[in-house]
Short mmCIF file of C-alpha atoms (C1' of nucleotides) in Angstrom, two decimals:
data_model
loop_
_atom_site.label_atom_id
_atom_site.label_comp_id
_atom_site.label_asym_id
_atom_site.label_seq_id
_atom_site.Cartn_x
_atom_site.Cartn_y
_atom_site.Cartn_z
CA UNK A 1 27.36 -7.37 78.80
CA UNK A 2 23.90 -6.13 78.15
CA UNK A 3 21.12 -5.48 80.75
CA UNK A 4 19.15 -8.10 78.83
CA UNK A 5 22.25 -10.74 78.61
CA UNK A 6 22.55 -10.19 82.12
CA UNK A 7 18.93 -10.58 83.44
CA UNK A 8 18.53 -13.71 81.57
CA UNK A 9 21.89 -15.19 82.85
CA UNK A 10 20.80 -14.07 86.49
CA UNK A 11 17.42 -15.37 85.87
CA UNK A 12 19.02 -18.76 85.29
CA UNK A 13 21.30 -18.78 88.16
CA UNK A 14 18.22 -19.09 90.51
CA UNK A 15 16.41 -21.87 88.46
CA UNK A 16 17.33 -24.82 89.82
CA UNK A 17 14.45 -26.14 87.47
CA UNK A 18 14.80 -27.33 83.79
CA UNK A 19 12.57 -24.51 82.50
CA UNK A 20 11.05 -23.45 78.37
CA UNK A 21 12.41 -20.32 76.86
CA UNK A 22 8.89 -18.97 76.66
CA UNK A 23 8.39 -19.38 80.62
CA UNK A 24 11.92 -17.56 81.23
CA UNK A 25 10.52 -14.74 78.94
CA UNK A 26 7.51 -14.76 80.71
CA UNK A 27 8.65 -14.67 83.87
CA UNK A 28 11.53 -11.93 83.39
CA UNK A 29 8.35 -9.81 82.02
CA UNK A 30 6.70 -10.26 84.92
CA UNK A 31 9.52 -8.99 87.13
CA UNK A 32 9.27 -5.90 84.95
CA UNK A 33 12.78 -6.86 82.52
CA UNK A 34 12.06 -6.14 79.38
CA UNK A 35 12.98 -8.41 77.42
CA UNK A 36 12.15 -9.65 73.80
CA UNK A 37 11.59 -13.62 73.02
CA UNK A 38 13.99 -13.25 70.28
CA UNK A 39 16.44 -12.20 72.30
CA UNK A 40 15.92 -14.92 75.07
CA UNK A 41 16.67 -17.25 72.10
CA UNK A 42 20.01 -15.94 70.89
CA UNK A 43 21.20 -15.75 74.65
CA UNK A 44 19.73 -19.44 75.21
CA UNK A 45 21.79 -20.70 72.13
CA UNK A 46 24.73 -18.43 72.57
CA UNK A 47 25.19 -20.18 76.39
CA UNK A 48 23.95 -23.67 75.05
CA UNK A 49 26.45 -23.47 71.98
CA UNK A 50 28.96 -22.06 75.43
CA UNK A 51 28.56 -25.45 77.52
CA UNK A 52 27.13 -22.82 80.27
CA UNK A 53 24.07 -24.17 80.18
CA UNK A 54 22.05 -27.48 79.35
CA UNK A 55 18.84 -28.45 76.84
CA UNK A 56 16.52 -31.30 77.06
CA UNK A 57 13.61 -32.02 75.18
CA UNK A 58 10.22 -31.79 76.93
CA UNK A 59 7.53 -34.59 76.91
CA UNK A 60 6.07 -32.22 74.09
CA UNK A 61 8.85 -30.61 72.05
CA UNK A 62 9.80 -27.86 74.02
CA UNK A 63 13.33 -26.99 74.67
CA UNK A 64 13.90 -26.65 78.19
CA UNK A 65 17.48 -25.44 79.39
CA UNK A 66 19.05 -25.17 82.64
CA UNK A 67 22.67 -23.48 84.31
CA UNK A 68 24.70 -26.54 83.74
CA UNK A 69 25.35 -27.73 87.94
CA UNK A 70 27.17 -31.05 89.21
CA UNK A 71 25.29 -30.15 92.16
CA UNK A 72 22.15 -31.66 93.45
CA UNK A 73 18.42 -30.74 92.16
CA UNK A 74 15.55 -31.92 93.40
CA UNK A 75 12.36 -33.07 91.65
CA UNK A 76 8.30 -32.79 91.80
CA UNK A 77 5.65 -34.62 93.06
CA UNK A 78 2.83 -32.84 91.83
CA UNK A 79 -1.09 -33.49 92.11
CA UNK A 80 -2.95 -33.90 88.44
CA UNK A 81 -6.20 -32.15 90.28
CA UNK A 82 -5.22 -29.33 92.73
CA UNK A 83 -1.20 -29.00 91.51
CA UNK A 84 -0.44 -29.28 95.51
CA UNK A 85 3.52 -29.82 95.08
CA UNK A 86 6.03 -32.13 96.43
CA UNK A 87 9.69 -31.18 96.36
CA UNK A 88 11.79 -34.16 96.92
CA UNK A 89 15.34 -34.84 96.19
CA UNK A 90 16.65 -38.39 94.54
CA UNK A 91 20.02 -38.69 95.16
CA UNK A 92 19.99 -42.09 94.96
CA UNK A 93 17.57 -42.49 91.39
CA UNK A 94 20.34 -39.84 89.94
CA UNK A 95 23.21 -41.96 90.91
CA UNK A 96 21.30 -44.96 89.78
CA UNK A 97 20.40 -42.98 86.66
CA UNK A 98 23.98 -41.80 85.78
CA UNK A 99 25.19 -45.81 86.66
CA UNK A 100 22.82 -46.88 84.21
CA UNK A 101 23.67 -44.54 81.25
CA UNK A 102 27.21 -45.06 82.16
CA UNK A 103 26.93 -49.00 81.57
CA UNK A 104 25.91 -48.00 78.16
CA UNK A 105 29.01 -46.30 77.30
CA UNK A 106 26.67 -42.08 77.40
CA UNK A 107 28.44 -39.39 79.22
CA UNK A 108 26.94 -36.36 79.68
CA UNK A 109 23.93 -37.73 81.33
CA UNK A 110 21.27 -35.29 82.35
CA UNK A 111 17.57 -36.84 83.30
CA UNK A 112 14.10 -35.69 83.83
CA UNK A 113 12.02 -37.21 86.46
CA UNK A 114 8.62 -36.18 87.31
CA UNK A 115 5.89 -37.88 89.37
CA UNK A 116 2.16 -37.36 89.76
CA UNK A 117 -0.87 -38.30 91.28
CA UNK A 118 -4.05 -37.30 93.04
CA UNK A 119 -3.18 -36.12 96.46
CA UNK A 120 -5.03 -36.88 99.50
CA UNK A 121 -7.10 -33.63 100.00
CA UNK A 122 -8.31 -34.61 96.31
CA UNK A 123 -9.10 -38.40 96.74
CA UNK B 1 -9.77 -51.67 59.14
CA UNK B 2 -9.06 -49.48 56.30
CA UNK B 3 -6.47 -49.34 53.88
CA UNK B 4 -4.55 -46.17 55.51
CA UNK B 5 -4.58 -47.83 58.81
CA UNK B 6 -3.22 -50.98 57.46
CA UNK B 7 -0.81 -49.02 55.50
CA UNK B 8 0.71 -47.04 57.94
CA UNK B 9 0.82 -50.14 60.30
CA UNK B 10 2.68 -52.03 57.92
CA UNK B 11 5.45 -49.61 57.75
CA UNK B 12 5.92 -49.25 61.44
CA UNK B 13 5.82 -53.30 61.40
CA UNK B 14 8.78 -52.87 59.09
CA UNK B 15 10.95 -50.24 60.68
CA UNK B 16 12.77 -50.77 63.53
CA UNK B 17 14.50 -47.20 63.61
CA UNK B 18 12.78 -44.35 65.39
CA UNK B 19 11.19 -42.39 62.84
CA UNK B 20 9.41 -39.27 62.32
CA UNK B 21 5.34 -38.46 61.06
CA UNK B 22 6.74 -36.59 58.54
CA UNK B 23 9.16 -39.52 57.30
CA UNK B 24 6.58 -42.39 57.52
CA UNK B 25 3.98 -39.96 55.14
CA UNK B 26 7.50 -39.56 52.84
CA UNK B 27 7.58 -42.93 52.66
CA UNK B 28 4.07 -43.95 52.19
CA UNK B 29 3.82 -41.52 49.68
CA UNK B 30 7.24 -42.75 47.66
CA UNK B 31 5.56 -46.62 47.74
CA UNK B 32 2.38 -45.23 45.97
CA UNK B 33 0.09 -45.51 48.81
CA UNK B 34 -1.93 -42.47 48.75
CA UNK B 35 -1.88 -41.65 52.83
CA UNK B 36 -2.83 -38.25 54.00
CA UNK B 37 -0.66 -36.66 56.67
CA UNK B 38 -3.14 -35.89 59.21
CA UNK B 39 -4.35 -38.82 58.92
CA UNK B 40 -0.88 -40.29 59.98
CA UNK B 41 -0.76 -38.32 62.77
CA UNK B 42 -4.06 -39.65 63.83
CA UNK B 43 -3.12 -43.28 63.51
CA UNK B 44 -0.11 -42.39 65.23
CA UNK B 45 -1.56 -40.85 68.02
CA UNK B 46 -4.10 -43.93 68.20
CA UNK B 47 -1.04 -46.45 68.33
CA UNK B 48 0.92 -44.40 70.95
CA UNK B 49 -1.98 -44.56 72.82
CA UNK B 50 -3.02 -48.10 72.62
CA UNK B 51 0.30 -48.29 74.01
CA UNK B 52 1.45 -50.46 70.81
CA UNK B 53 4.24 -47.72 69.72
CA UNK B 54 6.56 -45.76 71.52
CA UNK B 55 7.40 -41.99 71.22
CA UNK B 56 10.59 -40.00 72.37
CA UNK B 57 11.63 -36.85 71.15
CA UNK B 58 14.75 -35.89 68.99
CA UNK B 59 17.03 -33.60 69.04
CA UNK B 60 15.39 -30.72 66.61
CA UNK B 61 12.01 -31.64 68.61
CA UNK B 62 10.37 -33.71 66.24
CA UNK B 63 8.38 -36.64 67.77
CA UNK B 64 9.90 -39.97 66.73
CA UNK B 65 7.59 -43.14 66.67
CA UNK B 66 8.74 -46.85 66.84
CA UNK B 67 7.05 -50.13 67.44
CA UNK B 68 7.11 -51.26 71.04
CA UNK B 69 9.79 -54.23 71.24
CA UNK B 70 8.38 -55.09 74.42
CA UNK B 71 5.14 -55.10 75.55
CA UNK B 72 5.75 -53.75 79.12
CA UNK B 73 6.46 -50.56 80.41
CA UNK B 74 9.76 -48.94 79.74
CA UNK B 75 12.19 -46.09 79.20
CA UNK B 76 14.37 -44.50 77.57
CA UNK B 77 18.04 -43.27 77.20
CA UNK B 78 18.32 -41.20 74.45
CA UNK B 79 21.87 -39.76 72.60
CA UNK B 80 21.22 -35.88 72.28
CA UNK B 81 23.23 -35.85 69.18
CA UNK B 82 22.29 -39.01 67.31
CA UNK B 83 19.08 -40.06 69.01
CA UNK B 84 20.10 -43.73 69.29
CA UNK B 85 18.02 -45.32 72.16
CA UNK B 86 18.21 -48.08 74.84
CA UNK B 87 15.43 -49.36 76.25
CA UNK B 88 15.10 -50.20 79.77
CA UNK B 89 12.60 -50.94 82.74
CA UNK B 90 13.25 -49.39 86.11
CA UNK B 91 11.73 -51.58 88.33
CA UNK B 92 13.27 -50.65 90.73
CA UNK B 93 12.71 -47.04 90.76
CA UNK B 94 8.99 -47.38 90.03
CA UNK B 95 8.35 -49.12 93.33
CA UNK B 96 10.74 -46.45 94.87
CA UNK B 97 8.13 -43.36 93.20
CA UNK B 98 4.89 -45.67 94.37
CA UNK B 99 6.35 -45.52 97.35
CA UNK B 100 7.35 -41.79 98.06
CA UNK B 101 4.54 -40.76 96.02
CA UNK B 102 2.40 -43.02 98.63
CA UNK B 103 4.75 -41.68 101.88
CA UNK B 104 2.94 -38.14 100.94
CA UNK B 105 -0.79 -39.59 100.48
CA UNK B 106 -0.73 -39.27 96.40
CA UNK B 107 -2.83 -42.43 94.89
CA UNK B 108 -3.05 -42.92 91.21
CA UNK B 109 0.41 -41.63 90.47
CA UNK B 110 2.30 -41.84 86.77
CA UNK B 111 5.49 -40.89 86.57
CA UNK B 112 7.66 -39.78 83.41
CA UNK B 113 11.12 -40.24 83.31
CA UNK B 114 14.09 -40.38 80.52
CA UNK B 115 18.08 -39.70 80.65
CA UNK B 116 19.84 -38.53 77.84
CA UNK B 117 23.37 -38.27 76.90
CA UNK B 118 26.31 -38.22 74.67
CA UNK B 119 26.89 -42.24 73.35
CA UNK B 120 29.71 -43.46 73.19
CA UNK B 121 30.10 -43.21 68.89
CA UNK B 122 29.21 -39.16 69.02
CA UNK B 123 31.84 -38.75 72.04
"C1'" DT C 1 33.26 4.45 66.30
"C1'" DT C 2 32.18 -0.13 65.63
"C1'" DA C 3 31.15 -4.72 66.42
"C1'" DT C 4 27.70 -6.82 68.89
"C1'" DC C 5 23.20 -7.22 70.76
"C1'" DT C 6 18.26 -6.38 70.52
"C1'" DG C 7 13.72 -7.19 69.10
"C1'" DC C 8 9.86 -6.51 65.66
"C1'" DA C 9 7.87 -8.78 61.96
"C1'" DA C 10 7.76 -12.47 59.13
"C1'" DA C 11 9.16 -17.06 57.87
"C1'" DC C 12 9.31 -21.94 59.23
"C1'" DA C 13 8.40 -26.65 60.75
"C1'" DT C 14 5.70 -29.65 63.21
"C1'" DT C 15 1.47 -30.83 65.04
"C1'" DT C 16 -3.48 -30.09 66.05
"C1'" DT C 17 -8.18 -28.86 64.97
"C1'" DG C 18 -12.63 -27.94 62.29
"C1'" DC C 19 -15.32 -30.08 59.39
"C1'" DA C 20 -17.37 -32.21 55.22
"C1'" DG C 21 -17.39 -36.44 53.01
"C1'" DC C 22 -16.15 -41.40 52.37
"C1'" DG C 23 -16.37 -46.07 53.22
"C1'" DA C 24 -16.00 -50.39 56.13
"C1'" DG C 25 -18.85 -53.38 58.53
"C1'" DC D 1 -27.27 -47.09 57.42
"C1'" DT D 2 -24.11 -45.58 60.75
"C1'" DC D 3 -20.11 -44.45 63.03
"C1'" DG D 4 -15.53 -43.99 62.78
"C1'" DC D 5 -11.78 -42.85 59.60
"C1'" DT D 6 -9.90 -39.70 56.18
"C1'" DG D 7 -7.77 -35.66 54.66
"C1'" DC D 8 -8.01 -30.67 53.02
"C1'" DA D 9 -7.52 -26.28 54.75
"C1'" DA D 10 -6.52 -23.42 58.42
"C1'" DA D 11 -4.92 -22.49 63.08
"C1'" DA D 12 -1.83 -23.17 66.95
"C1'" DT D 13 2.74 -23.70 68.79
"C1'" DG D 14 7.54 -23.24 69.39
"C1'" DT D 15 11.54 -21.63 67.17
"C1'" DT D 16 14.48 -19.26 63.71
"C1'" DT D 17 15.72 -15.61 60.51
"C1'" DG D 18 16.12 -10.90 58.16
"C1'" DC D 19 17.25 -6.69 59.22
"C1'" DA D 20 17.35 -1.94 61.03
"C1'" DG D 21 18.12 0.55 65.00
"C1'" DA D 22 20.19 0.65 69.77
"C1'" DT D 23 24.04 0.11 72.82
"C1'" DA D 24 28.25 -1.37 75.31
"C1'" DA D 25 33.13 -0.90 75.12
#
DNA sequence: TTATCTGCAAACATTTTGCAGCGAG
DNA sequence: CTCGCTGCAAAATGTTTGCAGATAA
């Protein structure tokens, strides 16, 4: 167990956010880890290839991983003009969401859910 | 309309699997039809949109175009491993995100959403 | 010591952009 | 003629690979 392995594994136990490799790099350089990209890659697809972790696919082709939970997560309401954000959970859309890919025979189910707008401030 | 344009919306008109930019060139190119590849991308881009062709993303992060089945609004629920796709409208949940989205003064508000899984034949 | 991890540099694949020219209407 | 479409070349982006040196056990 590395100091790197390790800051990128703690990193991801508080993101409760699917998040891009190249934010998690950025961000552990911020906190003053250094850390190279490459290696955030080979510990991203060493814990993807372990099941500890999930991958989606971002509206543009990012990867974007997250510490595999059967908890609850919440999503974003975010304004398109200021970025004023909304956290708000959806228990029932994910139920709804896992009912729905169930009835089509998927397992594993993971979803991404974001909504925006212009807020009232920027009306 | 030019011949490229027609070309490349021909193919789409005949391909009902998702399918990649760099496929549809492949295949342009392989029928004789002298196509360039940015200029797929730009027709592409023009169809998605016009709203007349859907996008969703594979696995390996390529961008995978179809032609819309339907003409309303939909989404999708993707297999991580094969990419096979259902269709389906969320009525429902739309008027739910209007709704909280409205609840916190947001007007104008889009909202993305897609599930993915594991279906049933890569289980 | 030794197998594994790290990370720079370079390779890769897909997609976008700059821009000069072509061609449909 | 004019404006949008085309497509080459080059850049941008996100990710992977080769490999030599560092490090945990």
């Amino acid at each position: 167990m590395t100091r790197q392995k390790q800051a990128v594994s703690s990193l991801l136990d508080r993101t409760e956010e699917f998040t891009s490799a190249q934010e998690l790099h950025a961000r552990l350089r911020q906190a003053g880890e250094h850390v190279g990209l490459t290696t955030v890659y080979a510990q991203l697809r060493m814990l993807a290839e372990a099941g500890e972790i999930d991958s989606v696919r971002s509206e543009n082709g990012e990867a974007l991983y997250r510490r595999c939970t059967t908890g609850t997560h919440h999503h974003h309401l975010v304004c398109r003009s200021c970025g004023k954000t909304v956290e708000f959970d959806a228990h029932d859309i994910e139920a709804w969401a896992r009912r729905l890919a169930g009835g089509h025979g998927f397992i594993e189910t993971a979803h991404v859910m974001e909504i925006s707008g212009i807020c009232e401030d920027c009306a």
